[in-house]
Coordinates of C-alpha atoms in Angstrom, one line a residue:
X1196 CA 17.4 -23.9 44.2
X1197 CA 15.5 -23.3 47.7
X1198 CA 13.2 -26.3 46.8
X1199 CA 16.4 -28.1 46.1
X1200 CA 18.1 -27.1 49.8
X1201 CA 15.2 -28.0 51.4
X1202 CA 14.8 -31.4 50.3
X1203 CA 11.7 -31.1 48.2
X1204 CA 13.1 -32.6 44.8
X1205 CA 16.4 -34.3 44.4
X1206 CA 20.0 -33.1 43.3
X1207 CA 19.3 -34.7 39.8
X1208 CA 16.2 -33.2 39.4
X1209 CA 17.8 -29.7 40.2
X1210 CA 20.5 -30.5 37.9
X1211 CA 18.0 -30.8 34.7
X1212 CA 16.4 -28.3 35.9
X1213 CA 19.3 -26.0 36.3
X1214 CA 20.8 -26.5 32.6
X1215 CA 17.3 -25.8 31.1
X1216 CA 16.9 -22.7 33.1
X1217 CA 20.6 -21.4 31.8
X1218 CA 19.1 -22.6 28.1
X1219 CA 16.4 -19.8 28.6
X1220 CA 18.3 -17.0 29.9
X1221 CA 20.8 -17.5 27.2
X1222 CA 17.8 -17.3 24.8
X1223 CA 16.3 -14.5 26.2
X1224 CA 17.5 -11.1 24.1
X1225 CA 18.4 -8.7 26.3
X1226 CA 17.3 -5.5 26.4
X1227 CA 20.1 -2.4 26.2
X1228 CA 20.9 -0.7 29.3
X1229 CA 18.8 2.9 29.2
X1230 CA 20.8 5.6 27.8
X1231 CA 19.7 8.4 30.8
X1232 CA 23.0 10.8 30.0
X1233 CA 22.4 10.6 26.0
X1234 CA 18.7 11.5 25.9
X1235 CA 15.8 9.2 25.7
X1236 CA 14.7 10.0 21.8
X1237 CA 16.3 6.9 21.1
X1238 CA 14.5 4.6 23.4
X1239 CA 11.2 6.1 23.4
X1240 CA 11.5 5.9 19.2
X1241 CA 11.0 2.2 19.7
X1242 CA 7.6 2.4 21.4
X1243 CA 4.8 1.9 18.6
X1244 CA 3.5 4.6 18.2
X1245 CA 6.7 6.8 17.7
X1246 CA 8.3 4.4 15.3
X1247 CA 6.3 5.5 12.4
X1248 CA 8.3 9.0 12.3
X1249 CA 11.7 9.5 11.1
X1250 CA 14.5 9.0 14.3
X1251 CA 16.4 11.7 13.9
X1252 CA 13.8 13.9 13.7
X1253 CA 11.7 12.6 16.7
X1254 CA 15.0 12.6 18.4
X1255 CA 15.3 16.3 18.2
X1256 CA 11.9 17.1 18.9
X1257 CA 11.6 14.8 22.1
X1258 CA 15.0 16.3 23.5
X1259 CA 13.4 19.9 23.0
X1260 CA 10.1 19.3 24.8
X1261 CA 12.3 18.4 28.6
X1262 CA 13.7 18.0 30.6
X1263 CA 12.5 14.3 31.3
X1264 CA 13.5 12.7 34.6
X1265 CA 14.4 9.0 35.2
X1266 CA 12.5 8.0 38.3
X1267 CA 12.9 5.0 40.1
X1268 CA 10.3 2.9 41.9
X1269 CA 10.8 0.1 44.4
X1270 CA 8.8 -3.4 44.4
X1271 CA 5.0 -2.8 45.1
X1272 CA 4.9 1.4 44.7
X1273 CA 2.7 2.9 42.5
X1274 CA 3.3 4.8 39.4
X1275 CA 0.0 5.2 38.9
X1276 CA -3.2 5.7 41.4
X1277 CA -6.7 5.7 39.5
X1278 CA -8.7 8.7 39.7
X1279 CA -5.7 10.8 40.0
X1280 CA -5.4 13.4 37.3
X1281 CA -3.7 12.3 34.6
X1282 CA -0.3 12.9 33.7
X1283 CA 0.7 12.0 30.6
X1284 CA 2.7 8.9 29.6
X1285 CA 4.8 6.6 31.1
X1286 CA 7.9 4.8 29.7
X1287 CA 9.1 1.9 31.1
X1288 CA 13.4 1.9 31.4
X1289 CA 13.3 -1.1 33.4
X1290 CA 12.2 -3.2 35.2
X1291 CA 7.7 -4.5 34.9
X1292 CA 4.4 -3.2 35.7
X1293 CA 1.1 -4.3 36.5
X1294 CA -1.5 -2.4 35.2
X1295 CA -5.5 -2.7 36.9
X1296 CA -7.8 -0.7 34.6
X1297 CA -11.6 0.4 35.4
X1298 CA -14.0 1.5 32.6
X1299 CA -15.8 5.2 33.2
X1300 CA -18.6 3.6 35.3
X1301 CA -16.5 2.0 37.7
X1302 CA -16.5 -1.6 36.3
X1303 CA -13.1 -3.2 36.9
X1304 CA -11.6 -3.9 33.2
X1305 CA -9.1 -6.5 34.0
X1306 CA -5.4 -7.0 34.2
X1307 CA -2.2 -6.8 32.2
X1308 CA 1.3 -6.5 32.4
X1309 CA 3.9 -4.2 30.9
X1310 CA 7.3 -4.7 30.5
X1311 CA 10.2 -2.8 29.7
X1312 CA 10.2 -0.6 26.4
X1313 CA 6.3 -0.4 27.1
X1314 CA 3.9 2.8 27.8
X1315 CA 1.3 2.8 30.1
X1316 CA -1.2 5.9 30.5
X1317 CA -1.7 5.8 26.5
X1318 CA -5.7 5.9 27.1
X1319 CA -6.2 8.8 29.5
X1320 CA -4.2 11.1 27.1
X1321 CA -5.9 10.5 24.3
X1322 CA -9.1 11.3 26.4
X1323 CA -7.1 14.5 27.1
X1324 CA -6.2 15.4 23.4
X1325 CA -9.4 14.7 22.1
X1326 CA -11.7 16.7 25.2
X1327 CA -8.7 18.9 25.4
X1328 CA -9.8 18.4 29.4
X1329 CA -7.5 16.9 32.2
X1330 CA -9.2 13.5 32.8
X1331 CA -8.6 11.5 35.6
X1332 CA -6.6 8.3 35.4
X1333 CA -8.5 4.9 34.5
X1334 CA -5.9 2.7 35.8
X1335 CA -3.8 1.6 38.8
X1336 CA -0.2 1.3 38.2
X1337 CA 2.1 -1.5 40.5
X1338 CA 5.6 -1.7 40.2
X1339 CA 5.9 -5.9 40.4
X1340 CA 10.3 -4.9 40.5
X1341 CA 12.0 -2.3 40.8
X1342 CA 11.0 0.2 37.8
X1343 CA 12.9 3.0 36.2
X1344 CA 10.5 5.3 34.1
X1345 CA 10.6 8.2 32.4
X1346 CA 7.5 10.3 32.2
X1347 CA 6.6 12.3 29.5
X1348 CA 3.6 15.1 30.8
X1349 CA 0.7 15.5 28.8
X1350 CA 1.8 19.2 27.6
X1351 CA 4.6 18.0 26.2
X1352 CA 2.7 15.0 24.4
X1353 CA 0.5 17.3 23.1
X1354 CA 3.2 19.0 21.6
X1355 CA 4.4 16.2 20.1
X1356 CA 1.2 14.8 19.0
X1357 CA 0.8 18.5 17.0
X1358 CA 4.2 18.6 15.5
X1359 CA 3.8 14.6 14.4
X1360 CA 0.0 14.1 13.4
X1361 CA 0.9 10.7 12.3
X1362 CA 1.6 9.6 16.1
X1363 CA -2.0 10.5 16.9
X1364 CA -3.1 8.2 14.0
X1365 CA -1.4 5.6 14.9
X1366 CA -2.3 5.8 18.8
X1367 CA -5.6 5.7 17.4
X1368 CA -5.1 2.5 15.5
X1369 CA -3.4 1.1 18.0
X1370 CA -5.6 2.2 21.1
X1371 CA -9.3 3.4 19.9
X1372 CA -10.8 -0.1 19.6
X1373 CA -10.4 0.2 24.0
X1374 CA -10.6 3.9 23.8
X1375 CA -14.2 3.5 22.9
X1376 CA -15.2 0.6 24.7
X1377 CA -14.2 2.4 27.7
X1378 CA -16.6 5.3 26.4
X1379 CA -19.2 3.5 24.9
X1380 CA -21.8 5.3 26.6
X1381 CA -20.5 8.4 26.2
X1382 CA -20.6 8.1 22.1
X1383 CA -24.1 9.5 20.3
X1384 CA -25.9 7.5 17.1
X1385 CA -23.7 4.6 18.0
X1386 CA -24.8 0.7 18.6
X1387 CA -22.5 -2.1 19.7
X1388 CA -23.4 -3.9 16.3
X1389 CA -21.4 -1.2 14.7
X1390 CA -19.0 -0.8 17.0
X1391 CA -17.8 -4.5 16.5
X1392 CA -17.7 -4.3 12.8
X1393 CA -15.5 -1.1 12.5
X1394 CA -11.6 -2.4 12.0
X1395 CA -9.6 0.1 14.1
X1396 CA -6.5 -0.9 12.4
X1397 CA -7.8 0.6 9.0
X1398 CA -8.5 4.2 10.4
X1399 CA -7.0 7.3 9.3
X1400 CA -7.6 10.6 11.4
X1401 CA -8.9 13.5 9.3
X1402 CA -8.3 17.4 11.1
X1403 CA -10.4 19.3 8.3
X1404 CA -10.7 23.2 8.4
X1405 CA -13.9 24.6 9.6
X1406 CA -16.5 25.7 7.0
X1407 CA -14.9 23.0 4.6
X1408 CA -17.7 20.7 2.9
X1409 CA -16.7 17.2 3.0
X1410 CA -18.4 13.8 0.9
X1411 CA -19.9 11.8 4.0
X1412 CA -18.5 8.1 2.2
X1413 CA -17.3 5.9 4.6
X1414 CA -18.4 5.1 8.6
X1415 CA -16.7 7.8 11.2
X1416 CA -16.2 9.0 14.5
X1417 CA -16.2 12.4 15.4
X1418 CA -13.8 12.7 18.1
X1419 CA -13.5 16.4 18.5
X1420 CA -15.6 19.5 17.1
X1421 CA -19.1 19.7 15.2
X1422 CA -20.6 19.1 11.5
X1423 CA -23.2 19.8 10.3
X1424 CA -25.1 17.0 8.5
X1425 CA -26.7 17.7 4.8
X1426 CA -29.9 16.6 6.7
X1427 CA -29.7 20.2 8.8
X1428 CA -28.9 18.1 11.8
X1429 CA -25.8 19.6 14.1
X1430 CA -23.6 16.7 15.4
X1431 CA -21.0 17.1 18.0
X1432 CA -18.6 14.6 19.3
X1433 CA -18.7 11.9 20.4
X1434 CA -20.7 10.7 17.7
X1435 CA -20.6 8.3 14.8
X1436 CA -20.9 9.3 11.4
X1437 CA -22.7 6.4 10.1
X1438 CA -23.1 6.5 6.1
X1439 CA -26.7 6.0 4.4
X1440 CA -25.1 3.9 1.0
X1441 CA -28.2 4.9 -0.8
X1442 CA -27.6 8.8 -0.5
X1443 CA -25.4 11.3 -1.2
X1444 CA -24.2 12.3 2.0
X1445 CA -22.4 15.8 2.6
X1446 CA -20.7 17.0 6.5
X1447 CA -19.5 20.9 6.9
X1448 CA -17.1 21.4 9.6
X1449 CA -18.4 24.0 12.0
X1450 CA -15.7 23.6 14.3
X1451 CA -12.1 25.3 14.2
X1452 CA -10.7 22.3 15.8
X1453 CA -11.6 18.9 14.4
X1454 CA -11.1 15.3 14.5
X1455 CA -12.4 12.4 12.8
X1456 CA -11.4 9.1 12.4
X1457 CA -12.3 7.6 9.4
X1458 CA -12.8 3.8 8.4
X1459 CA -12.2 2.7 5.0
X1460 CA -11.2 -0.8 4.1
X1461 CA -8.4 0.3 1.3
X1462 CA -6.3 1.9 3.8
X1463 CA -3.6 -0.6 4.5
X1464 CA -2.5 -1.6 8.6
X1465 CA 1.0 -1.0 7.4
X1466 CA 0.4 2.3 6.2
X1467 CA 2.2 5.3 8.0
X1468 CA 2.1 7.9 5.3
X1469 CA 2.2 11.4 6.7
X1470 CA -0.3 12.5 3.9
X1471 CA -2.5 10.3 5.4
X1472 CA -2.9 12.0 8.9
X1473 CA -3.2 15.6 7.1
X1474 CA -5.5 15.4 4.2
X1475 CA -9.0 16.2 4.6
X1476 CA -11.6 13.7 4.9
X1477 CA -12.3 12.5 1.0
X1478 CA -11.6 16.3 0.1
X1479 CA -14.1 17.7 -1.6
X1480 CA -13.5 21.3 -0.7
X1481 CA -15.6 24.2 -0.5
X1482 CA -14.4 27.8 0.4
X1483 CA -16.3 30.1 2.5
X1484 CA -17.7 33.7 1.4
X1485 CA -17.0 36.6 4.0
X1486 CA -20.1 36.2 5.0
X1487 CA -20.1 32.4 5.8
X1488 CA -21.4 30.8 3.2
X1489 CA -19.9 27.8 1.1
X1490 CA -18.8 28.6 -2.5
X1491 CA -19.1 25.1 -4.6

């Protein structure tokens, strides 16, 4: 239209122009108006990684871990500043976001944009959960318009990551292919040739018991905790468990807190079983003696 008053196309051209833009806003879907006075279990069920629980139950849970506060940003503020501690998650109400990411040595990632219904700050709290250590954040945060957000503090996504272990999983999925790009130097016995042929979307996340013997079948991560390798060696995180196909591999957890995600190309991208973020890895179970030992 200002083009259009001052001259630079004609009053045809504005015309055509003005009928396709109405075509496109009336194709647009538009998204409904944030719910602040009901609660904000409905809206924040429809981010990935919280659709694959049941509603009313993550409804209830994410109304008990509040209060959560709508804020409200103006054009060109930050939400975000890197290097500040992290704070958990960020949901976007309304409005969009400009996201500038850095890698852990300072090399600038790139760019993206997210809109509203989307997350940002997904990656520094899974560096959180897994080092169970406030990290500092990776990315830069720009409100492009005016934003409403709610945040959701790392304590509390912990607590929701504990009483929904499928979440994690599925974060992981979703996430750990960047995750560990971002840390690549950080993770032991690990080579970028592997790194490119593990299929992120296949994982499973295993939290076995410690003491427990475990089959050592498929390629892993260790993300949290310590085996111990049938070859005597101790591994600690972050580490990949890389399988030898022409031995019999065992892995006791010597860790009371684990994690492992686990690659196996059966495991379907659609798949959002609870069992499968609470089984042990491949469970082959031993129990321990009171004095330590493993009983087959």
């Amino acid at each position: 239209k200002k083009l259009y008053d001052l001259g630079q196309i004609t009053e045809n051209e504005w015309k055509k122009l003005e009928v396709r833009f109405d075509s496109c806003i009336n194709g647009v879907t538009r998204h409904p108006p944030f719910q602040s006075n009901a609660g904000y279990g409905v809206e924040l069920h429809n981010v990935p990684f919280f659709n694959v629980v049941d509603p009313d139950e993550f409804e209830t849970h994410i109304n008990s871990v509040g209060p959560l506060a709508l804020k409200t940003f103006t054009a060109g503020q930050e939400i975000v500043q890197k290097d500040q501690l992290n704070n958990g998650i960020w949901f976007i109400a309304k409005g969009s976001v400009r996201i500038k990411s850095w890698d852990l040595l300072g090399g600038f990632q790139g760019e993206l944009p997210v809109y509203v219904g989307g997350v940002l700050g997904e990656l520094d709290l899974m560096a959180w959960d897994v080092t169970l250590r406030r990290s500092r954040s990776t990315i830069t945060a720009v409100c492009t318009t005016e934003v409403e957000a709610v945040n959701i503090q790392a304590q509390d996504m912990l607590c929701i990551l504990s009483g929904f272990p499928i979440i994690r999983q599925r974060m992981w999925q979703l996430y750990g292919k960047r995750f560990v790009q971002m840390h690549i130097k950080s993770f032991k016995r690990f080579s970028m040739q592997q790194f490119d042929a593990l299929k992120f979307g296949n994982s499973v996340i295993r939290r076995p018991s410690k003491f427990v013997t475990v089959r050592h079948k498929s390629n892993a991560l260790l993300l949290r905790g310590s085996v111990l390798h049938s070859n005597g060696q101790t591994i600690n995180a972050f580490a990949a468990l890389n399988v030898d196909s022409n031995k019999v591999e065992t892995l006791t957890i010597t860790s009371s807190d684990t994690i492992i995600m686990l690659f196996r190309d059966e495991n379907s991208r659609q798949e959002h079983s609870h069992m499968a973020a609470v089984q042990l890895l491949n469970s082959n179970l031993n129990r321990p003696a009171s004095d330590g030992t493993l009983l087959e």
